[in-house]
Amino acid sequence: MSTNDTCEFTPPAAATDGVACELPGAAPAAHTGRNWASPSQQERFALLRRSRSVAIVGASNNPARASYFVATYLLSSSPYDVYFVNPMADEILGQLAYASLADLPVVPDIVDVFRKHDDLPGVAQEAVDVGAKALWLQLGSWNEDAAAIAEGAGLSVVMDRCIKIEHARFHGGLHLAGFDTGVISSKRQLLGR
């Protein structure tokens, strides 16, 4: 896929782990009318490699939520320091939850957002205000106003992609079920009967 493509094929929800990372009620990605250009695969890989911390805005303690699934993956399978932002929670996955990005003890490299469409420009501005380096809008989230706010302040922007899927894909842990198999191979292993 070239660097000018604005989106990539998203397999049917029932077939891949995309469902686990998609926001509840998110409409299927409409590929028409998009003017913003997504960063290339190499640019996304570089962003993930140079980052050390991720703040999940809209994190949830509910195991049925996409943010919970992504958080458990990032905590167990990535090198990132993970921070949770949810003004309605005191603790998520045994870690302190913060009311806002401004309340975090560090400036996050990536702000990963699980919020409804109308909230995205405000979260983008908050990410700019705290000095974050990147704004990442999860699978199913696309808001060009939020992208313009972030990019205008020099932040990298990724939209309509799951940080869990991208990290796992680049680090050999992507499996059809969305779990780390620990095997980096394109060859299927035969099980003894």
Short mmCIF file of C-alpha atoms in Angstrom, two decimals:
data_model
loop_
_atom_site.label_atom_id
_atom_site.label_comp_id
_atom_site.label_asym_id
_atom_site.label_seq_id
_atom_site.Cartn_x
_atom_site.Cartn_y
_atom_site.Cartn_z
CA MET A 1 0.00 0.00 0.00
CA SER A 2 1.42 3.39 -0.89
CA THR A 3 1.95 6.23 1.55
CA ASN A 4 -0.85 8.20 -0.12
CA ASP A 5 -3.58 5.69 0.68
CA THR A 6 -6.03 7.06 3.21
CA CYS A 7 -7.20 3.74 4.55
CA GLU A 8 -6.59 0.03 4.39
CA PHE A 9 -8.91 -2.91 4.05
CA THR A 10 -10.66 -3.74 7.31
CA PRO A 11 -11.76 -7.39 7.33
CA PRO A 12 -15.34 -8.22 8.32
CA ALA A 13 -15.83 -7.76 12.06
CA ALA A 14 -16.56 -11.41 12.77
CA ALA A 15 -13.39 -12.58 11.04
CA THR A 16 -10.65 -10.74 12.95
CA ASP A 17 -9.63 -9.11 16.17
CA GLY A 18 -10.70 -5.72 14.80
CA VAL A 19 -13.97 -6.18 16.65
CA ALA A 20 -12.19 -6.18 19.98
CA CYS A 21 -10.61 -2.80 19.26
CA GLU A 22 -13.54 -1.10 17.60
CA LEU A 23 -15.51 1.47 19.53
CA PRO A 24 -19.03 0.41 20.52
CA GLY A 25 -21.56 1.78 18.05
CA ALA A 26 -18.87 2.90 15.64
CA ALA A 27 -20.16 3.05 12.13
CA PRO A 28 -18.29 1.04 9.50
CA ALA A 29 -15.48 3.11 8.09
CA ALA A 30 -16.74 5.07 5.12
CA HIS A 31 -13.85 5.47 2.73
CA THR A 32 -15.36 8.31 0.78
CA GLY A 33 -15.05 11.95 1.72
CA ARG A 34 -11.83 11.50 3.65
CA ASN A 35 -9.30 14.21 2.94
CA TRP A 36 -6.70 13.44 5.59
CA ALA A 37 -3.91 11.05 4.63
CA SER A 38 -2.97 8.27 7.05
CA PRO A 39 0.66 7.80 7.98
CA SER A 40 2.35 4.98 6.11
CA GLN A 41 3.10 1.61 7.64
CA GLN A 42 6.73 2.67 8.12
CA GLU A 43 5.67 5.90 9.84
CA ARG A 44 3.33 4.02 12.21
CA PHE A 45 6.09 1.53 12.99
CA ALA A 46 8.55 4.37 13.71
CA LEU A 47 6.02 6.08 15.98
CA LEU A 48 5.50 2.90 17.99
CA ARG A 49 9.25 2.26 18.21
CA ARG A 50 10.19 5.70 19.49
CA SER A 51 7.36 5.95 22.02
CA ARG A 52 7.78 5.01 25.67
CA SER A 53 4.39 5.86 27.19
CA VAL A 54 0.73 5.58 26.21
CA ALA A 55 -2.21 7.32 27.88
CA ILE A 56 -5.54 5.64 27.19
CA VAL A 57 -8.27 8.28 27.28
CA GLY A 58 -11.65 6.67 27.87
CA ALA A 59 -10.11 3.61 29.53
CA SER A 60 -12.63 1.29 31.16
CA ASN A 61 -12.63 -1.32 33.90
CA ASN A 62 -15.27 -3.27 31.96
CA PRO A 63 -13.72 -6.36 30.29
CA ALA A 64 -16.32 -6.10 27.51
CA ARG A 65 -14.96 -2.72 26.40
CA ALA A 66 -12.38 -2.33 23.65
CA SER A 67 -10.23 -0.07 25.82
CA TYR A 68 -9.94 -2.82 28.44
CA PHE A 69 -8.81 -5.36 25.84
CA VAL A 70 -6.24 -2.94 24.42
CA ALA A 71 -5.02 -1.98 27.90
CA THR A 72 -4.47 -5.59 28.94
CA TYR A 73 -2.48 -6.19 25.77
CA LEU A 74 -0.33 -3.06 26.19
CA LEU A 75 0.38 -3.87 29.85
CA SER A 76 1.33 -7.49 29.15
CA SER A 77 2.87 -7.43 25.68
CA SER A 78 4.42 -4.03 25.07
CA PRO A 79 7.29 -2.03 26.57
CA TYR A 80 5.12 1.03 27.19
CA ASP A 81 4.33 2.73 30.47
CA VAL A 82 0.52 2.77 30.30
CA TYR A 83 -1.64 5.42 31.99
CA PHE A 84 -5.42 5.42 32.23
CA VAL A 85 -7.58 8.52 31.88
CA ASN A 86 -11.18 8.24 33.06
CA PRO A 87 -12.70 10.79 35.46
CA MET A 88 -15.28 8.19 36.58
CA ALA A 89 -12.73 5.57 37.73
CA ASP A 90 -10.23 5.48 40.58
CA GLU A 91 -8.40 2.39 39.39
CA ILE A 92 -8.25 0.33 36.19
CA LEU A 93 -6.45 -3.02 35.97
CA GLY A 94 -4.84 -2.34 39.33
CA GLN A 95 -3.40 1.01 38.27
CA LEU A 96 -4.40 4.51 39.26
CA ALA A 97 -6.83 6.19 36.86
CA TYR A 98 -6.51 9.92 36.25
CA ALA A 99 -9.28 12.45 35.64
CA SER A 100 -7.53 14.11 32.69
CA LEU A 101 -4.33 14.13 30.67
CA ALA A 102 -3.22 17.17 32.68
CA ASP A 103 -3.34 15.07 35.86
CA LEU A 104 -0.86 12.45 34.59
CA PRO A 105 2.54 12.34 36.32
CA VAL A 106 4.26 12.29 32.89
CA VAL A 107 3.74 13.71 29.43
CA PRO A 108 2.56 10.74 27.35
CA ASP A 109 4.17 10.01 24.02
CA ILE A 110 0.93 8.62 22.58
CA VAL A 111 -2.61 9.59 23.56
CA ASP A 112 -4.80 6.63 22.54
CA VAL A 113 -8.45 7.73 22.45
CA PHE A 114 -11.61 5.73 23.13
CA ARG A 115 -14.17 8.52 23.12
CA LYS A 116 -17.21 9.38 21.04
CA HIS A 117 -16.80 11.32 17.82
CA ASP A 118 -17.90 14.71 19.16
CA ASP A 119 -15.37 14.55 22.02
CA LEU A 120 -12.35 13.96 19.77
CA PRO A 121 -11.42 17.61 18.98
CA GLY A 122 -11.46 18.40 22.71
CA VAL A 123 -9.24 15.42 23.48
CA ALA A 124 -6.91 16.48 20.66
CA GLN A 125 -6.63 19.94 22.19
CA GLU A 126 -5.96 18.43 25.61
CA ALA A 127 -3.19 16.26 24.08
CA VAL A 128 -1.67 19.38 22.53
CA ASP A 129 -1.94 21.30 25.81
CA VAL A 130 -0.03 18.65 27.79
CA GLY A 131 2.69 18.31 25.14
CA ALA A 132 1.96 14.78 23.89
CA LYS A 133 3.80 13.66 20.77
CA ALA A 134 1.02 11.70 19.06
CA LEU A 135 -2.76 11.40 18.92
CA TRP A 136 -4.06 7.91 18.13
CA LEU A 137 -7.76 7.47 17.35
CA GLN A 138 -8.91 3.88 17.66
CA LEU A 139 -10.48 1.65 15.04
CA GLY A 140 -13.76 3.22 13.96
CA SER A 141 -12.72 6.76 14.96
CA TRP A 142 -12.12 9.35 12.26
CA ASN A 143 -12.26 13.08 12.97
CA GLU A 144 -10.42 15.43 10.66
CA ASP A 145 -11.00 18.40 13.00
CA ALA A 146 -9.17 16.53 15.76
CA ALA A 147 -6.41 15.61 13.31
CA ALA A 148 -6.04 19.25 12.22
CA ILE A 149 -5.74 20.42 15.84
CA ALA A 150 -3.09 17.84 16.65
CA GLU A 151 -1.10 18.13 13.44
CA GLY A 152 -1.25 21.94 13.63
CA ALA A 153 0.65 21.66 16.92
CA GLY A 154 3.19 19.19 15.53
CA LEU A 155 1.73 15.93 16.85
CA SER A 156 1.75 12.76 14.78
CA VAL A 157 -1.78 11.52 14.12
CA VAL A 158 -3.13 8.04 13.49
CA MET A 159 -6.85 7.49 12.95
CA ASP A 160 -9.10 4.46 12.48
CA ARG A 161 -6.44 1.99 13.65
CA CYS A 162 -6.06 -0.12 16.75
CA ILE A 163 -2.78 0.42 18.59
CA LYS A 164 -2.94 -3.18 19.84
CA ILE A 165 -3.30 -4.58 16.33
CA GLU A 166 -0.55 -2.34 14.97
CA HIS A 167 1.89 -3.17 17.77
CA ALA A 168 1.18 -6.90 17.51
CA ARG A 169 1.48 -6.84 13.72
CA PHE A 170 4.87 -5.14 13.83
CA HIS A 171 6.16 -7.37 16.62
CA GLY A 172 5.03 -10.80 15.45
CA GLY A 173 2.16 -11.30 17.86
CA LEU A 174 -0.88 -10.98 15.62
CA HIS A 175 -3.09 -14.03 15.40
CA LEU A 176 -6.57 -14.32 13.87
CA ALA A 177 -8.07 -14.35 17.35
CA GLY A 178 -6.05 -11.27 18.28
CA PHE A 179 -3.85 -12.99 20.82
CA ASP A 180 -0.08 -13.36 20.95
CA THR A 181 0.78 -16.87 19.82
CA GLY A 182 4.49 -16.46 20.50
CA VAL A 183 5.22 -17.87 17.03
CA ILE A 184 6.52 -15.78 14.17
CA SER A 185 5.81 -17.89 11.12
CA SER A 186 3.60 -17.98 8.09
CA LYS A 187 3.61 -21.76 8.20
CA ARG A 188 0.79 -23.44 10.10
CA GLN A 189 1.94 -26.11 12.53
CA LEU A 190 0.32 -29.54 12.40
CA LEU A 191 -0.87 -30.93 15.69
CA GLY A 192 -0.41 -34.62 16.48
CA ARG A 193 -3.61 -36.58 16.89
#
